[in-house]
């Protein structure tokens, strides 16, 4: 199978996954109890003719499967839908993406630098005190719930010490993003450090490394070039997938730090029973995650020529 055929086949698989996942989400959102149209009027019920017009406009008077086909038809034209207030979901997303992207990339950078560094350090000192400290620290970091880390960091570093703003983005990047990004990065950082450590240990015991030592290469050449590059393959795979998670998994952090990002928009839409917004935001996040998975496959093949997609 050629590279082009492998990419085409992978794209076809991702399209099928996308359609299936989106159908499940759409059905779950639009079959929930409650009437979002009636809720628009608040304490004063809407006139029946207005309710009927809104139901017809959003196809709520038709079966769910037919509503889903209408949504796919609009999606094929780049339309993520319109919420019950008449605002395009794409416009609301466009206003929120910069915050979420800045937060996710900052957290991703922290994971990359500190996680890889700790993993390399621990792997080269297997069984020593430094290795045990890193292992214990990563276990502790992965065991504490994210909201506990976020609230504690906000209280200590934001309120008591005053090093970072407590909430909002008024101070811009990086000041307003470092603390929430660090709270998100703690968990991915722990996984990357452990993954890098194991990969370094395996690489150091491989035959080609022993050959490099026998040829008289320096420690900097062996570790800095060959060991690090070969050990980074599984870590880069994890990092690429994790970026997709970071772009879609910042709901709790954005809520705690009051950051006007995509996660906060999704949370507000769920509370307000805005089905079109929930589905539109979910669509964008799923596309990001699937593209990240495709990049992982291509990156894996590029870094390791032995890997071929069957």
mmCIF file of C-alpha atoms in Angstrom:
data_model
loop_
_atom_site.group_PDB
_atom_site.id
_atom_site.type_symbol
_atom_site.label_atom_id
_atom_site.label_comp_id
_atom_site.label_asym_id
_atom_site.label_seq_id
_atom_site.Cartn_x
_atom_site.Cartn_y
_atom_site.Cartn_z
ATOM 1 C CA UNK A 1 0.000 0.000 0.000
ATOM 2 C CA UNK A 2 1.402 3.361 -1.014
ATOM 3 C CA UNK A 3 1.521 6.370 1.288
ATOM 4 C CA UNK A 4 -1.282 8.085 -0.672
ATOM 5 C CA UNK A 5 -3.508 5.006 -0.361
ATOM 6 C CA UNK A 6 -2.805 4.775 3.352
ATOM 7 C CA UNK A 7 -3.743 8.423 3.882
ATOM 8 C CA UNK A 8 -6.912 8.023 1.784
ATOM 9 C CA UNK A 9 -7.957 4.955 3.739
ATOM 10 C CA UNK A 10 -7.288 6.691 7.032
ATOM 11 C CA UNK A 11 -9.329 9.716 5.948
ATOM 12 C CA UNK A 12 -12.242 7.452 5.008
ATOM 13 C CA UNK A 13 -12.089 5.814 8.445
ATOM 14 C CA UNK A 14 -12.057 9.208 10.159
ATOM 15 C CA UNK A 15 -15.093 10.351 8.162
ATOM 16 C CA UNK A 16 -17.040 7.274 9.279
ATOM 17 C CA UNK A 17 -15.999 7.842 12.891
ATOM 18 C CA UNK A 18 -16.991 11.494 12.651
ATOM 19 C CA UNK A 19 -20.453 10.719 11.242
ATOM 20 C CA UNK A 20 -21.105 8.072 13.879
ATOM 21 C CA UNK A 21 -19.948 10.156 16.837
ATOM 22 C CA UNK A 22 -21.817 13.239 15.641
ATOM 23 C CA UNK A 23 -25.031 11.250 15.239
ATOM 24 C CA UNK A 24 -24.749 9.976 18.813
ATOM 25 C CA UNK A 25 -24.117 13.489 20.142
ATOM 26 C CA UNK A 26 -26.947 14.961 18.071
ATOM 27 C CA UNK A 27 -29.444 12.371 19.266
ATOM 28 C CA UNK A 28 -28.368 12.764 22.893
ATOM 29 C CA UNK A 29 -28.651 16.576 22.756
ATOM 30 C CA UNK A 30 -31.996 16.838 20.966
ATOM 31 C CA UNK A 31 -33.766 14.041 22.846
ATOM 32 C CA UNK A 32 -33.048 15.419 26.304
ATOM 33 C CA UNK A 33 -36.102 16.226 28.481
ATOM 34 C CA UNK A 34 -37.336 19.807 28.328
ATOM 35 C CA UNK A 35 -38.441 22.227 25.644
ATOM 36 C CA UNK A 36 -35.746 24.770 24.706
ATOM 37 C CA UNK A 37 -38.175 26.791 22.575
ATOM 38 C CA UNK A 38 -40.621 27.288 25.427
ATOM 39 C CA UNK A 39 -37.711 28.164 27.722
ATOM 40 C CA UNK A 40 -36.846 31.146 25.511
ATOM 41 C CA UNK A 41 -39.824 33.028 26.891
ATOM 42 C CA UNK A 42 -38.764 32.656 30.512
ATOM 43 C CA UNK A 43 -41.657 33.330 32.880
ATOM 44 C CA UNK A 44 -43.848 34.612 30.056
ATOM 45 C CA UNK A 45 -44.880 31.822 27.634
ATOM 46 C CA UNK A 46 -44.342 32.543 23.947
ATOM 47 C CA UNK A 47 -47.354 32.804 21.633
ATOM 48 C CA UNK A 48 -48.249 29.547 19.926
ATOM 49 C CA UNK A 49 -47.603 30.924 16.439
ATOM 50 C CA UNK A 50 -44.078 32.005 17.487
ATOM 51 C CA UNK A 51 -43.387 28.565 18.978
ATOM 52 C CA UNK A 52 -44.597 26.875 15.804
ATOM 53 C CA UNK A 53 -42.447 29.161 13.628
ATOM 54 C CA UNK A 54 -39.312 28.469 15.702
ATOM 55 C CA UNK A 55 -39.928 24.721 15.697
ATOM 56 C CA UNK A 56 -40.275 24.787 11.932
ATOM 57 C CA UNK A 57 -37.168 26.972 11.470
ATOM 58 C CA UNK A 58 -34.993 24.616 13.507
ATOM 59 C CA UNK A 59 -36.730 21.453 12.205
ATOM 60 C CA UNK A 60 -37.710 20.462 15.738
ATOM 61 C CA UNK A 61 -41.090 19.284 14.449
ATOM 62 C CA UNK A 62 -39.408 16.552 12.400
ATOM 63 C CA UNK A 63 -37.766 13.227 13.416
ATOM 64 C CA UNK A 64 -34.282 13.397 14.923
ATOM 65 C CA UNK A 65 -32.662 11.495 12.074
ATOM 66 C CA UNK A 66 -34.062 14.009 9.606
ATOM 67 C CA UNK A 67 -32.818 16.922 11.739
ATOM 68 C CA UNK A 68 -29.381 15.298 11.666
ATOM 69 C CA UNK A 69 -29.426 15.122 7.861
ATOM 70 C CA UNK A 70 -30.331 18.829 7.699
ATOM 71 C CA UNK A 71 -27.405 19.563 10.012
ATOM 72 C CA UNK A 72 -24.990 17.557 7.844
ATOM 73 C CA UNK A 73 -26.243 19.387 4.775
ATOM 74 C CA UNK A 74 -25.430 22.717 6.384
ATOM 75 C CA UNK A 75 -22.127 21.406 7.717
ATOM 76 C CA UNK A 76 -21.060 20.423 4.194
ATOM 77 C CA UNK A 77 -21.400 24.124 3.325
ATOM 78 C CA UNK A 78 -19.358 25.221 6.350
ATOM 79 C CA UNK A 79 -22.386 26.089 8.490
ATOM 80 C CA UNK A 80 -22.177 24.972 12.137
ATOM 81 C CA UNK A 81 -25.766 26.023 12.755
ATOM 82 C CA UNK A 82 -27.548 28.905 14.426
ATOM 83 C CA UNK A 83 -28.537 29.095 18.068
ATOM 84 C CA UNK A 84 -32.066 29.806 19.262
ATOM 85 C CA UNK A 85 -31.260 33.520 19.536
ATOM 86 C CA UNK A 86 -30.369 33.739 15.835
ATOM 87 C CA UNK A 87 -26.585 33.939 16.297
ATOM 88 C CA UNK A 88 -24.386 31.745 14.041
ATOM 89 C CA UNK A 89 -22.464 29.203 16.112
ATOM 90 C CA UNK A 90 -19.391 29.726 13.931
ATOM 91 C CA UNK A 91 -19.303 33.425 14.870
ATOM 92 C CA UNK A 92 -19.554 32.621 18.583
ATOM 93 C CA UNK A 93 -16.767 30.076 18.195
ATOM 94 C CA UNK A 94 -14.570 32.513 16.307
ATOM 95 C CA UNK A 95 -14.739 34.935 19.225
ATOM 96 C CA UNK A 96 -13.773 32.200 21.706
ATOM 97 C CA UNK A 97 -11.095 30.242 19.854
ATOM 98 C CA UNK A 98 -8.184 32.651 20.519
ATOM 99 C CA UNK A 99 -8.514 32.202 24.296
ATOM 100 C CA UNK A 100 -8.777 28.416 24.137
ATOM 101 C CA UNK A 101 -5.946 28.076 21.617
ATOM 102 C CA UNK A 102 -3.649 30.308 23.696
ATOM 103 C CA UNK A 103 -4.485 28.324 26.843
ATOM 104 C CA UNK A 104 -4.040 24.932 25.149
ATOM 105 C CA UNK A 105 -0.756 25.828 23.439
ATOM 106 C CA UNK A 106 0.666 27.265 26.661
ATOM 107 C CA UNK A 107 -0.235 24.088 28.557
ATOM 108 C CA UNK A 108 1.121 21.984 25.695
ATOM 109 C CA UNK A 109 4.433 23.838 25.774
ATOM 110 C CA UNK A 110 4.736 23.303 29.535
ATOM 111 C CA UNK A 111 4.058 19.590 29.076
ATOM 112 C CA UNK A 112 6.602 19.325 26.278
ATOM 113 C CA UNK A 113 9.482 21.113 27.990
ATOM 114 C CA UNK A 114 9.085 19.933 31.586
ATOM 115 C CA UNK A 115 7.626 16.488 30.863
ATOM 116 C CA UNK A 116 10.299 15.487 28.355
ATOM 117 C CA UNK A 117 13.028 16.977 30.542
ATOM 118 C CA UNK A 118 11.920 15.096 33.659
ATOM 119 C CA UNK A 119 11.482 11.864 31.727
ATOM 120 C CA UNK A 120 14.950 12.106 30.193
ATOM 121 C CA UNK A 121 16.459 12.944 33.581
ATOM 122 C CA UNK A 122 14.751 10.004 35.309
ATOM 123 C CA UNK A 123 15.490 7.553 32.502
ATOM 124 C CA UNK A 124 19.211 8.316 32.568
ATOM 125 C CA UNK A 125 19.257 7.856 36.373
ATOM 126 C CA UNK A 126 17.228 4.690 36.641
ATOM 127 C CA UNK A 127 16.963 3.448 40.221
ATOM 128 C CA UNK A 128 18.647 6.498 41.747
ATOM 129 C CA UNK A 129 17.163 9.101 44.046
ATOM 130 C CA UNK A 130 16.296 11.493 41.200
ATOM 131 C CA UNK A 131 14.421 8.745 39.352
ATOM 132 C CA UNK A 132 12.400 7.831 42.435
ATOM 133 C CA UNK A 133 11.530 11.461 43.113
ATOM 134 C CA UNK A 134 10.252 11.917 39.558
ATOM 135 C CA UNK A 135 8.180 8.719 39.743
ATOM 136 C CA UNK A 136 6.659 9.683 43.087
ATOM 137 C CA UNK A 137 5.957 13.219 41.894
ATOM 138 C CA UNK A 138 4.241 12.085 38.695
ATOM 139 C CA UNK A 139 2.054 9.620 40.605
ATOM 140 C CA UNK A 140 1.034 12.382 43.009
ATOM 141 C CA UNK A 141 0.335 14.827 40.165
ATOM 142 C CA UNK A 142 -1.863 12.339 38.313
ATOM 143 C CA UNK A 143 -3.813 11.412 41.455
ATOM 144 C CA UNK A 144 -5.171 14.856 42.410
ATOM 145 C CA UNK A 145 -8.408 15.951 40.629
ATOM 146 C CA UNK A 146 -7.991 18.881 38.262
ATOM 147 C CA UNK A 147 -10.468 21.128 40.076
ATOM 148 C CA UNK A 148 -8.570 20.635 43.357
ATOM 149 C CA UNK A 149 -5.296 21.627 41.664
ATOM 150 C CA UNK A 150 -6.923 24.639 39.994
ATOM 151 C CA UNK A 151 -8.703 25.990 43.079
ATOM 152 C CA UNK A 152 -5.631 25.455 45.284
ATOM 153 C CA UNK A 153 -3.311 27.150 42.780
ATOM 154 C CA UNK A 154 -5.757 30.019 42.377
ATOM 155 C CA UNK A 155 -5.924 30.518 46.151
ATOM 156 C CA UNK A 156 -2.179 30.254 46.812
ATOM 157 C CA UNK A 157 -0.563 31.868 43.762
ATOM 158 C CA UNK A 158 -3.394 34.222 42.852
ATOM 159 C CA UNK A 159 -4.964 35.367 46.120
ATOM 160 C CA UNK A 160 -2.315 34.912 48.803
ATOM 161 C CA UNK A 161 0.920 35.528 46.882
ATOM 162 C CA UNK A 162 -0.524 37.700 44.115
ATOM 163 C CA UNK A 163 1.854 36.328 41.485
ATOM 164 C CA UNK A 164 -0.851 35.743 38.884
ATOM 165 C CA UNK A 165 -4.313 37.191 38.187
ATOM 166 C CA UNK A 166 -7.118 35.240 39.834
ATOM 167 C CA UNK A 167 -9.432 35.260 36.815
ATOM 168 C CA UNK A 168 -10.031 36.738 33.386
ATOM 169 C CA UNK A 169 -7.735 37.588 30.477
ATOM 170 C CA UNK A 170 -7.394 41.348 30.893
ATOM 171 C CA UNK A 171 -3.627 41.110 31.514
ATOM 172 C CA UNK A 172 -3.118 39.160 28.284
ATOM 173 C CA UNK A 173 -0.673 36.408 27.432
ATOM 174 C CA UNK A 174 1.342 35.033 29.157
ATOM 175 C CA UNK A 175 0.424 36.530 32.545
ATOM 176 C CA UNK A 176 -3.258 35.581 32.481
ATOM 177 C CA UNK A 177 -2.640 32.131 30.978
ATOM 178 C CA UNK A 178 0.355 30.695 32.835
ATOM 179 C CA UNK A 179 -1.451 29.626 36.014
ATOM 180 C CA UNK A 180 -4.496 27.960 34.382
ATOM 181 C CA UNK A 181 -2.248 26.378 31.741
ATOM 182 C CA UNK A 182 0.023 24.954 34.429
ATOM 183 C CA UNK A 183 -3.004 23.436 36.182
ATOM 184 C CA UNK A 184 -4.035 21.660 32.967
ATOM 185 C CA UNK A 185 -0.481 20.648 32.107
ATOM 186 C CA UNK A 186 0.150 18.873 35.424
ATOM 187 C CA UNK A 187 -1.674 15.729 34.318
ATOM 188 C CA UNK A 188 -0.271 15.482 30.801
ATOM 189 C CA UNK A 189 3.161 16.364 32.138
ATOM 190 C CA UNK A 190 3.077 13.393 34.510
ATOM 191 C CA UNK A 191 2.132 10.982 31.713
ATOM 192 C CA UNK A 192 4.786 12.371 29.346
ATOM 193 C CA UNK A 193 7.510 12.138 31.996
ATOM 194 C CA UNK A 194 6.718 8.485 32.736
ATOM 195 C CA UNK A 195 6.404 7.637 29.041
ATOM 196 C CA UNK A 196 9.695 9.358 28.219
ATOM 197 C CA UNK A 197 11.428 7.649 31.145
ATOM 198 C CA UNK A 198 10.379 4.181 29.982
ATOM 199 C CA UNK A 199 11.323 4.931 26.397
ATOM 200 C CA UNK A 200 14.770 6.224 27.415
ATOM 201 C CA UNK A 201 15.421 3.111 29.503
ATOM 202 C CA UNK A 202 14.465 0.845 26.576
ATOM 203 C CA UNK A 203 16.564 2.839 24.118
ATOM 204 C CA UNK A 204 19.630 2.892 26.377
ATOM 205 C CA UNK A 205 19.614 -0.919 26.516
ATOM 206 C CA UNK A 206 19.280 -1.388 22.739
ATOM 207 C CA UNK A 207 22.001 -2.778 20.503
ATOM 208 C CA UNK A 208 22.565 0.349 18.422
ATOM 209 C CA UNK A 209 23.356 2.394 21.568
ATOM 210 C CA UNK A 210 25.964 -0.143 22.639
ATOM 211 C CA UNK A 211 27.435 0.124 19.149
ATOM 212 C CA UNK A 212 27.613 3.902 19.486
ATOM 213 C CA UNK A 213 29.464 3.583 22.804
ATOM 214 C CA UNK A 214 31.862 1.089 21.199
ATOM 215 C CA UNK A 215 32.597 3.555 18.392
ATOM 216 C CA UNK A 216 33.763 6.066 20.981
ATOM 217 C CA UNK A 217 31.006 8.654 20.694
ATOM 218 C CA UNK A 218 30.689 11.050 23.600
ATOM 219 C CA UNK A 219 27.809 10.928 26.067
ATOM 220 C CA UNK A 220 26.445 14.173 24.669
ATOM 221 C CA UNK A 221 26.371 12.717 21.152
ATOM 222 C CA UNK A 222 24.792 9.434 22.196
ATOM 223 C CA UNK A 223 22.183 10.862 24.560
ATOM 224 C CA UNK A 224 21.598 14.267 22.995
ATOM 225 C CA UNK A 225 21.125 13.008 19.442
ATOM 226 C CA UNK A 226 20.410 9.300 19.155
ATOM 227 C CA UNK A 227 18.770 8.360 22.454
ATOM 228 C CA UNK A 228 16.598 11.475 22.689
ATOM 229 C CA UNK A 229 15.429 11.248 19.077
ATOM 230 C CA UNK A 230 14.496 7.571 19.240
ATOM 231 C CA UNK A 231 12.906 7.893 22.674
ATOM 232 C CA UNK A 232 10.778 10.829 21.553
ATOM 233 C CA UNK A 233 8.698 8.844 19.027
ATOM 234 C CA UNK A 234 6.032 7.573 21.488
ATOM 235 C CA UNK A 235 6.133 10.890 23.367
ATOM 236 C CA UNK A 236 5.447 12.912 20.207
ATOM 237 C CA UNK A 237 2.550 10.584 19.436
ATOM 238 C CA UNK A 238 1.069 11.267 22.862
ATOM 239 C CA UNK A 239 1.691 15.012 22.555
ATOM 240 C CA UNK A 240 -0.113 15.236 19.224
ATOM 241 C CA UNK A 241 -3.189 13.471 20.602
ATOM 242 C CA UNK A 242 -3.005 15.432 23.845
ATOM 243 C CA UNK A 243 -3.186 18.717 21.943
ATOM 244 C CA UNK A 244 -6.612 17.665 20.694
ATOM 245 C CA UNK A 245 -7.667 16.889 24.259
ATOM 246 C CA UNK A 246 -6.364 20.244 25.492
ATOM 247 C CA UNK A 247 -8.322 22.173 22.867
ATOM 248 C CA UNK A 248 -11.536 20.469 23.916
ATOM 249 C CA UNK A 249 -10.985 19.657 27.552
ATOM 250 C CA UNK A 250 -10.583 23.056 29.167
ATOM 251 C CA UNK A 251 -14.187 23.381 30.380
ATOM 252 C CA UNK A 252 -13.387 23.081 34.100
ATOM 253 C CA UNK A 253 -10.323 25.335 34.000
ATOM 254 C CA UNK A 254 -12.058 28.011 31.937
ATOM 255 C CA UNK A 255 -14.923 27.931 34.407
ATOM 256 C CA UNK A 256 -12.716 28.252 37.501
ATOM 257 C CA UNK A 257 -10.530 31.020 36.051
ATOM 258 C CA UNK A 258 -13.413 32.708 34.196
ATOM 259 C CA UNK A 259 -11.708 32.508 30.812
ATOM 260 C CA UNK A 260 -14.014 33.307 27.859
ATOM 261 C CA UNK A 261 -12.997 30.313 25.764
ATOM 262 C CA UNK A 262 -14.702 27.494 23.887
ATOM 263 C CA UNK A 263 -15.010 25.365 27.025
ATOM 264 C CA UNK A 264 -16.917 28.101 28.833
ATOM 265 C CA UNK A 265 -19.156 28.575 25.785
ATOM 266 C CA UNK A 266 -19.956 24.852 25.763
ATOM 267 C CA UNK A 267 -20.742 24.857 29.481
ATOM 268 C CA UNK A 268 -23.040 27.872 29.143
ATOM 269 C CA UNK A 269 -24.806 26.302 26.164
ATOM 270 C CA UNK A 270 -25.456 23.091 28.089
ATOM 271 C CA UNK A 271 -26.925 25.036 31.002
ATOM 272 C CA UNK A 272 -29.140 27.093 28.672
ATOM 273 C CA UNK A 273 -30.282 24.001 26.684
ATOM 274 C CA UNK A 274 -28.947 25.543 23.460
ATOM 275 C CA UNK A 275 -28.779 22.358 21.422
ATOM 276 C CA UNK A 276 -27.437 23.946 18.196
ATOM 277 C CA UNK A 277 -24.551 25.556 20.082
ATOM 278 C CA UNK A 278 -23.683 22.324 21.916
ATOM 279 C CA UNK A 279 -23.707 20.341 18.666
ATOM 280 C CA UNK A 280 -21.774 23.009 16.741
ATOM 281 C CA UNK A 281 -19.047 23.318 19.375
ATOM 282 C CA UNK A 282 -18.844 19.523 19.676
ATOM 283 C CA UNK A 283 -18.455 19.261 15.901
ATOM 284 C CA UNK A 284 -15.526 21.677 15.888
ATOM 285 C CA UNK A 285 -13.815 19.888 18.774
ATOM 286 C CA UNK A 286 -14.279 16.452 17.199
ATOM 287 C CA UNK A 287 -12.788 17.688 13.926
ATOM 288 C CA UNK A 288 -9.763 19.043 15.822
ATOM 289 C CA UNK A 289 -9.303 15.741 17.634
ATOM 290 C CA UNK A 290 -9.623 13.628 14.464
ATOM 291 C CA UNK A 291 -7.153 15.857 12.592
ATOM 292 C CA UNK A 292 -4.739 15.471 15.521
ATOM 293 C CA UNK A 293 -5.061 11.686 15.232
ATOM 294 C CA UNK A 294 -4.341 11.834 11.506
ATOM 295 C CA UNK A 295 -1.259 13.965 12.155
ATOM 296 C CA UNK A 296 -0.120 11.383 14.723
ATOM 297 C CA UNK A 297 -0.316 8.599 12.150
ATOM 298 C CA UNK A 298 1.612 10.578 9.562
ATOM 299 C CA UNK A 299 4.164 11.744 12.129
ATOM 300 C CA UNK A 300 4.685 8.232 13.424
ATOM 301 C CA UNK A 301 5.378 6.950 9.918
ATOM 302 C CA UNK A 302 7.730 9.831 9.130
ATOM 303 C CA UNK A 303 9.768 9.398 12.321
ATOM 304 C CA UNK A 304 10.000 5.594 12.133
ATOM 305 C CA UNK A 305 10.259 4.200 8.570
ATOM 306 C CA UNK A 306 9.709 0.664 9.924
ATOM 307 C CA UNK A 307 6.105 1.515 10.669
ATOM 308 C CA UNK A 308 3.722 0.984 7.772
ATOM 309 C CA UNK A 309 -0.071 1.048 7.803
ATOM 310 C CA UNK A 310 -1.443 -2.297 6.810
#
